[in-house]
Short mmCIF file of C-alpha atoms in Angstrom, two decimals:
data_model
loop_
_atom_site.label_atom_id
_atom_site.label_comp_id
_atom_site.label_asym_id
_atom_site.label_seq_id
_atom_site.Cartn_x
_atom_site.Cartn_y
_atom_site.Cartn_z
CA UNK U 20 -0.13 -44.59 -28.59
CA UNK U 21 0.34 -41.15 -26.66
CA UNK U 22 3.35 -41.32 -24.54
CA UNK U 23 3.12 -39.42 -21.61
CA UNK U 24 6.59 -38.28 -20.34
CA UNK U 25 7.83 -38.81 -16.56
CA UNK U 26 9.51 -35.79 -15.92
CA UNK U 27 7.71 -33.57 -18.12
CA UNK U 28 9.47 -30.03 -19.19
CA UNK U 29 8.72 -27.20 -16.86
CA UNK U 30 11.74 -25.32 -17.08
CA UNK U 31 14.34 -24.91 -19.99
CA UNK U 32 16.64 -25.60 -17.94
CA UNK U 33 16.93 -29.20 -16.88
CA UNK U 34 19.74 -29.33 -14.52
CA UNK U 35 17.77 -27.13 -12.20
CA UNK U 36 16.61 -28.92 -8.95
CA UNK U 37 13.37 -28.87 -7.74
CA UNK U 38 14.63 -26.52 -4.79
CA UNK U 39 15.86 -23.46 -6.91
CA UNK U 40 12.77 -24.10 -9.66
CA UNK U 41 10.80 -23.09 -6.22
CA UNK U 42 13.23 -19.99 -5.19
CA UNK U 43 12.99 -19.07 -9.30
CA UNK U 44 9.00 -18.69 -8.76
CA UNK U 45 9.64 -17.29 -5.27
CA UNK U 46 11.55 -14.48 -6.75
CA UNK U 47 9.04 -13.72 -10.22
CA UNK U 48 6.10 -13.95 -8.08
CA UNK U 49 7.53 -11.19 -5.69
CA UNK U 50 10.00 -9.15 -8.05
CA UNK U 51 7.75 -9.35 -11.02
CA UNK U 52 4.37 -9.56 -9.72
CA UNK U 53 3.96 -8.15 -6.43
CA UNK U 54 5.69 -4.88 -6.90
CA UNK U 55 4.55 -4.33 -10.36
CA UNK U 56 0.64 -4.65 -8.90
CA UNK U 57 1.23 -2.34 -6.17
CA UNK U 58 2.68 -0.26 -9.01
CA UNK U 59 -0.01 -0.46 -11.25
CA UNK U 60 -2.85 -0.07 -8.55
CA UNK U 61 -1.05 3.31 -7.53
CA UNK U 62 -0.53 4.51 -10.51
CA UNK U 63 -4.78 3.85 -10.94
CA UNK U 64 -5.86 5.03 -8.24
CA UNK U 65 -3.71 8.29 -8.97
CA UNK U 66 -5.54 8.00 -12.59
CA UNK U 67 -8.84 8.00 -11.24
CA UNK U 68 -8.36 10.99 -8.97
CA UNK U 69 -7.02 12.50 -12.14
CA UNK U 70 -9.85 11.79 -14.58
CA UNK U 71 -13.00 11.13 -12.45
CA UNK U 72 -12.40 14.03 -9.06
CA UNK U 73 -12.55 17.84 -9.42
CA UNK U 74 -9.75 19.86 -11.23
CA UNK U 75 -8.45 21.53 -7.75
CA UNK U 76 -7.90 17.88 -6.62
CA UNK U 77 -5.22 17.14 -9.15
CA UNK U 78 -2.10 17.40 -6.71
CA UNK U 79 -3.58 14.61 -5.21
CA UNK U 80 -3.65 12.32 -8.25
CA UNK U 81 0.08 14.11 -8.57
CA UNK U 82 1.01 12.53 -5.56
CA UNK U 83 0.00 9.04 -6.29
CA UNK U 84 1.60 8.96 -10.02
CA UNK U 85 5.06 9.92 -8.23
CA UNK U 86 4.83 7.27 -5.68
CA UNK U 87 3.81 5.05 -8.18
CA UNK U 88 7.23 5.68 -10.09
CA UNK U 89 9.00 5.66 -7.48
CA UNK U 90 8.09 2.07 -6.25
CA UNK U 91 8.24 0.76 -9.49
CA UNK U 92 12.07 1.97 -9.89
CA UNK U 93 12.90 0.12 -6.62
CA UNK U 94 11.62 -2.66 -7.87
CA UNK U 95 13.45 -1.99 -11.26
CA UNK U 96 16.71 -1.35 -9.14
CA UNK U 97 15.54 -4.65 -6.61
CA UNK U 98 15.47 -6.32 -9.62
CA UNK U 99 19.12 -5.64 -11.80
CA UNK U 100 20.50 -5.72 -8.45
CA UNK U 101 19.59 -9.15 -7.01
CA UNK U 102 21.30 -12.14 -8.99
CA UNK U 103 19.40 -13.90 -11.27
CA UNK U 104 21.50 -17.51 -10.17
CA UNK U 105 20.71 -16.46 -6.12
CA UNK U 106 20.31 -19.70 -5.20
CA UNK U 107 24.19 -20.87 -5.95
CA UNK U 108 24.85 -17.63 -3.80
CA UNK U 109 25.74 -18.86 -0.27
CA UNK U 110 24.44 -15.83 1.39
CA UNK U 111 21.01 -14.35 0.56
CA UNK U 112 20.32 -10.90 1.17
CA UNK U 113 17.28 -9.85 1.91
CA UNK U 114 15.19 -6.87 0.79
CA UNK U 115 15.30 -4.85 4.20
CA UNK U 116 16.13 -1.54 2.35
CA UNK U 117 13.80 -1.72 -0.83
CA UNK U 118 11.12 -2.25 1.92
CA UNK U 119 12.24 0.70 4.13
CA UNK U 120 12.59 2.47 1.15
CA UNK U 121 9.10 2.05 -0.28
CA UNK U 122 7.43 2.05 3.08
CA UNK U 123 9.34 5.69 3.90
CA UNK U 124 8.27 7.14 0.70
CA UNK U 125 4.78 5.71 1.16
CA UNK U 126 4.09 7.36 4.28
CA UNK U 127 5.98 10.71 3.09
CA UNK U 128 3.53 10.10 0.01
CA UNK U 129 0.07 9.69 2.72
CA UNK U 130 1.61 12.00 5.08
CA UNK U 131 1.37 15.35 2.32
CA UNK U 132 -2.08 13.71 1.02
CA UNK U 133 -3.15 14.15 4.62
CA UNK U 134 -1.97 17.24 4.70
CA UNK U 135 -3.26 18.28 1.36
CA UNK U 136 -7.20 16.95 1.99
CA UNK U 137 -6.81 18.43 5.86
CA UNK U 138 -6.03 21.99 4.58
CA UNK U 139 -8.47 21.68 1.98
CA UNK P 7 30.47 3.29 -4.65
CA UNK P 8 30.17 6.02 -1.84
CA UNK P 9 32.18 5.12 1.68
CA UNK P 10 29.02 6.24 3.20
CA UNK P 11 27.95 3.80 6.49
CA UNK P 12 24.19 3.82 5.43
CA UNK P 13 22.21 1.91 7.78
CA UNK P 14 21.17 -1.20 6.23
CA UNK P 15 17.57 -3.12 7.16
CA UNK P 16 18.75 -6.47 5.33
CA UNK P 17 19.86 -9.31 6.35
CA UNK P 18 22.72 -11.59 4.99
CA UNK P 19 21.47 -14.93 5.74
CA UNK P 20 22.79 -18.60 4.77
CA UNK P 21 21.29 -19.73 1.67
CA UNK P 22 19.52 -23.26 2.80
CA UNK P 23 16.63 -24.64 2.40
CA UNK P 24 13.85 -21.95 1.77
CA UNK P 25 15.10 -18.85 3.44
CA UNK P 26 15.36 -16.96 0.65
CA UNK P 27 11.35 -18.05 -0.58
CA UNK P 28 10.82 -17.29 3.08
CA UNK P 29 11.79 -13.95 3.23
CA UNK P 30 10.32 -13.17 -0.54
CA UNK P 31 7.05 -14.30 0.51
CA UNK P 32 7.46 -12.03 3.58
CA UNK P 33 8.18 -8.88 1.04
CA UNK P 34 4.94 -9.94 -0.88
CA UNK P 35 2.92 -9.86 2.60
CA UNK P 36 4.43 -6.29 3.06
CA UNK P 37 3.50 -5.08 -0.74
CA UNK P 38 -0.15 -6.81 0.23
CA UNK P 39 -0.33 -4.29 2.91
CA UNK P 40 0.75 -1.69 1.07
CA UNK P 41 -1.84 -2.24 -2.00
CA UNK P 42 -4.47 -2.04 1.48
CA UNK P 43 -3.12 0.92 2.37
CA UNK P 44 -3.07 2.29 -1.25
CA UNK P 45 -7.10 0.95 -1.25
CA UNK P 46 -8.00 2.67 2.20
CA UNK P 47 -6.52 6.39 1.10
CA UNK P 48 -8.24 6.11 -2.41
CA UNK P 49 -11.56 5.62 -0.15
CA UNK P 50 -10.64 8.42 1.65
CA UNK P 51 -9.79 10.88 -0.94
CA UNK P 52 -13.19 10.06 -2.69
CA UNK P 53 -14.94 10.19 0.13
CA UNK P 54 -13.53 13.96 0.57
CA UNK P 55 -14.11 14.81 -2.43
CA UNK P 56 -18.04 13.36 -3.17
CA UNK P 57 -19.24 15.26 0.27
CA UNK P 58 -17.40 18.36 -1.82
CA UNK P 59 -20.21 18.95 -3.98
CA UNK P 60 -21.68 21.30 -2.14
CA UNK P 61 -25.21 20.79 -3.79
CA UNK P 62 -25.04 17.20 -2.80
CA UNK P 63 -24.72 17.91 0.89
CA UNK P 64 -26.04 21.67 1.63
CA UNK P 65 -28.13 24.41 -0.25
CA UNK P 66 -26.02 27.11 1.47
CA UNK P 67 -24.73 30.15 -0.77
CA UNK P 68 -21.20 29.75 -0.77
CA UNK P 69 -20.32 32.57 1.30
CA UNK P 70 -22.82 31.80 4.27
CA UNK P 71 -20.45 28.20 4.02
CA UNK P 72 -16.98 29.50 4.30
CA UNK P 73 -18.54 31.45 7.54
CA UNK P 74 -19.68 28.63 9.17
CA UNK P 75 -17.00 26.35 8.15
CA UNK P 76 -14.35 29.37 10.15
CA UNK P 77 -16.86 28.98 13.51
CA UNK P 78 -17.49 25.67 13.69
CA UNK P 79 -20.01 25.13 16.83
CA UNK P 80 -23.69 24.17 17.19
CA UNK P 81 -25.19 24.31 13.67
CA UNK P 82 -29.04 23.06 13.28
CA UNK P 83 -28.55 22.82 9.59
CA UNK P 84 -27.65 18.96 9.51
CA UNK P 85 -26.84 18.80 5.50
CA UNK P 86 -24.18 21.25 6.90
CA UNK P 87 -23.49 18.59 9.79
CA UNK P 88 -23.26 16.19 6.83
CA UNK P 89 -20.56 18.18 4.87
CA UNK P 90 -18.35 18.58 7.93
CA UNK P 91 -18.55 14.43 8.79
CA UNK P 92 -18.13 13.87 5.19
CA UNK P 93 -14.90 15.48 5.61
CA UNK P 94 -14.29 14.00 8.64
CA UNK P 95 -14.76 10.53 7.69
CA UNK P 96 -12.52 10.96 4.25
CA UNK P 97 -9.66 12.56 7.01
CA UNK P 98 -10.37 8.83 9.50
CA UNK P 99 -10.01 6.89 6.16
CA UNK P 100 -6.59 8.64 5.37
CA UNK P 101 -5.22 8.17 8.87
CA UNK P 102 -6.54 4.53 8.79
CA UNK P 103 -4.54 3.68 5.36
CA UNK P 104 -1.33 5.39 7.03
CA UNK P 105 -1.84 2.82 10.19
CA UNK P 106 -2.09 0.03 8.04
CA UNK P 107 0.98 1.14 5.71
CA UNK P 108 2.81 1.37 9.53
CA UNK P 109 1.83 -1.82 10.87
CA UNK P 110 2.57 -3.69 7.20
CA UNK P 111 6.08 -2.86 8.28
CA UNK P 112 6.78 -3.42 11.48
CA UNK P 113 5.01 -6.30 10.80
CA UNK P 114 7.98 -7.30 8.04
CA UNK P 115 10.79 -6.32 10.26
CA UNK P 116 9.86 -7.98 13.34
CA UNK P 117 9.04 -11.21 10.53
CA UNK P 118 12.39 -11.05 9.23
CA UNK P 119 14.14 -10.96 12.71
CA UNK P 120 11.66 -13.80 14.12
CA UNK P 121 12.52 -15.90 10.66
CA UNK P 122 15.63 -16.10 11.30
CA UNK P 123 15.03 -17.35 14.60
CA UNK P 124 12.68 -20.52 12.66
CA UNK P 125 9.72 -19.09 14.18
CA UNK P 126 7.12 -17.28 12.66
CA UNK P 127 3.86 -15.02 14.22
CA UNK P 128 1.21 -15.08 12.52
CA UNK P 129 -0.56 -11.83 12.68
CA UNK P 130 -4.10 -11.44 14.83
CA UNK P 131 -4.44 -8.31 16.71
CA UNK P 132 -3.46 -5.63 13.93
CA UNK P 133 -5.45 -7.62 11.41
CA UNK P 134 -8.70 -6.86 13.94
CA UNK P 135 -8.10 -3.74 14.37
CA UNK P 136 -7.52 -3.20 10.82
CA UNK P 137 -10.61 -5.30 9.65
CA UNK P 138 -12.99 -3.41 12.66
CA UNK P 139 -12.05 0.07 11.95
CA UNK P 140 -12.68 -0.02 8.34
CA UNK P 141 -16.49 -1.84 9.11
CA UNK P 142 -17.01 0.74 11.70
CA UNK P 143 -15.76 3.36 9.22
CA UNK P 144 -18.12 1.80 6.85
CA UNK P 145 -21.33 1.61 9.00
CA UNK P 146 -20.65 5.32 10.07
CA UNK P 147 -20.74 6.16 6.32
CA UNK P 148 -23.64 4.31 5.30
CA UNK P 149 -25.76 5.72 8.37
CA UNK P 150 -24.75 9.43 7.05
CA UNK P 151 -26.18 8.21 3.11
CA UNK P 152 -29.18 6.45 4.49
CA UNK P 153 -29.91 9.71 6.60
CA UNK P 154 -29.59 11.71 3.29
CA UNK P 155 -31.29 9.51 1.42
CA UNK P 156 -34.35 9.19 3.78
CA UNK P 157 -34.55 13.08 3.44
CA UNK P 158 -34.77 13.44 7.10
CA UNK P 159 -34.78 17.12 6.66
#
């Protein structure tokens, strides 16, 4: 006879509510997931320029293999810095800065491609 | 750490309920407009770059091209008229990726001050504008390929 637990294992922790189990996934789907795709599609797209577009258009790929490493350190540094226990914290901070600081660099970043395809 | 008053974008909110997942999920929206962003300026770049090959577009001698391309003006030659749109259309795609990347966030700031107000706007006008550029973009593009491909000339 197969006996089917209740409360089967999800986490290897068991004294975890179902509350912070959500804010855990919250946190791995943004600061392991999201950022790491937007790192990985820059860092293709900077690839492709690279290996499939002309030789003279090579700052270009240059440019998006720089942002690329830059937004995956933020989310390296977003990452070490924000406590892995933030749900016994009572204050959550939020990730204003990593955002203004990705979003700066990103439009720094489109601003010299602009540039760079304009004067062409 | 440096006494240095940096001017900080985040917010220290009370940890209840599912602020925290709120305001994660509100990052991943921004990052979701960013990988847009990153899609619309790869679009543009190739774009540049395929109406580049000069044989594809013109059967001007080099030389003659760099003349015309200095007076730009009434041209009958429209494979030239081609290579200058091409260009054109690679430069709208560009600008178009660095309005979305703008709008993604705004749209996260104004989020996280609404949020912590427990109300949320969901977003309608940016996403049209977004959504009918690009399809106008699109149909501009595929006109200029049909016209080539007809052989017109």
């Amino acid at each position: 006879m197969v006996v089917v637990s209740e409360q089967p294992r999800r986490c290897s922790d068991e004294t975890l509510t179902d509350n912070q189990r959500l804010d855990i996934r919250a946190q791995q789907r943004t600061l392991d997931g999201s950022i790491w795709r937007t790192a990985v599609g820059c860092l293709t797209a900077g690839l492709v320029i690279f290996k499939v577009f002309s030789n003279d258009l090579y700052k270009l790929g240059l440019v998006f293999l720089v942002y690329s490493l830059v937004i995956s350190m933020a989310g390296i540094v977003r990452k070490y810095r924000s406590p892995t226990k933030f749900y016994e914290l009572d204050y959550y901070r939020t990730g204003g800065n990593y955002v203004a600081f990705i979003s700066a660099s990103g439009l720094i970043a489109w601003s010299t491609i602009l540039y760079m395809v304009a004067s062409v | 750490m440096l006494n240095i008053p940096w001017p900080s974008f985040a917010l220290e909110l009370p940890n209840q309920g599912s602020v925290a997942r709120d305001h994660l999920a509100n990052e991943r929206t921004f990052l979701a407009w960013l990988r847009t962003s990153t899609a619309l300026i790869t679009v543009g770049v190739a774009i540049t770059q395929l109406f580049q090959i000069r044989s594809l577009v013109t059967d001007e001698p080099e030389e003659k091209l760099v003349v015309k391309l200095n007076n730009p003006g009434n041209h009958e030659d429209p494979k030239f008229n081609d290579f200058v749109v091409g260009r054109a259309m690679g430069l709208a795609f560009i600008v178009l990726s660095i309005a979305v990347l703008g709008i993604g966030t705004l749209r996260y700031f104004k989020t996280q001050r609404l949020m912590t107000r427990g109300v949320f706007s969901a977003s309608r006008g940016t996403i049209l504008f977004c959504s009918l550029t690009a399809v106008a973009l699109f149909i501009c593009l595929l006109a200029i390929i049909m016209r080539k491909a007809l052989g017109d000339d």
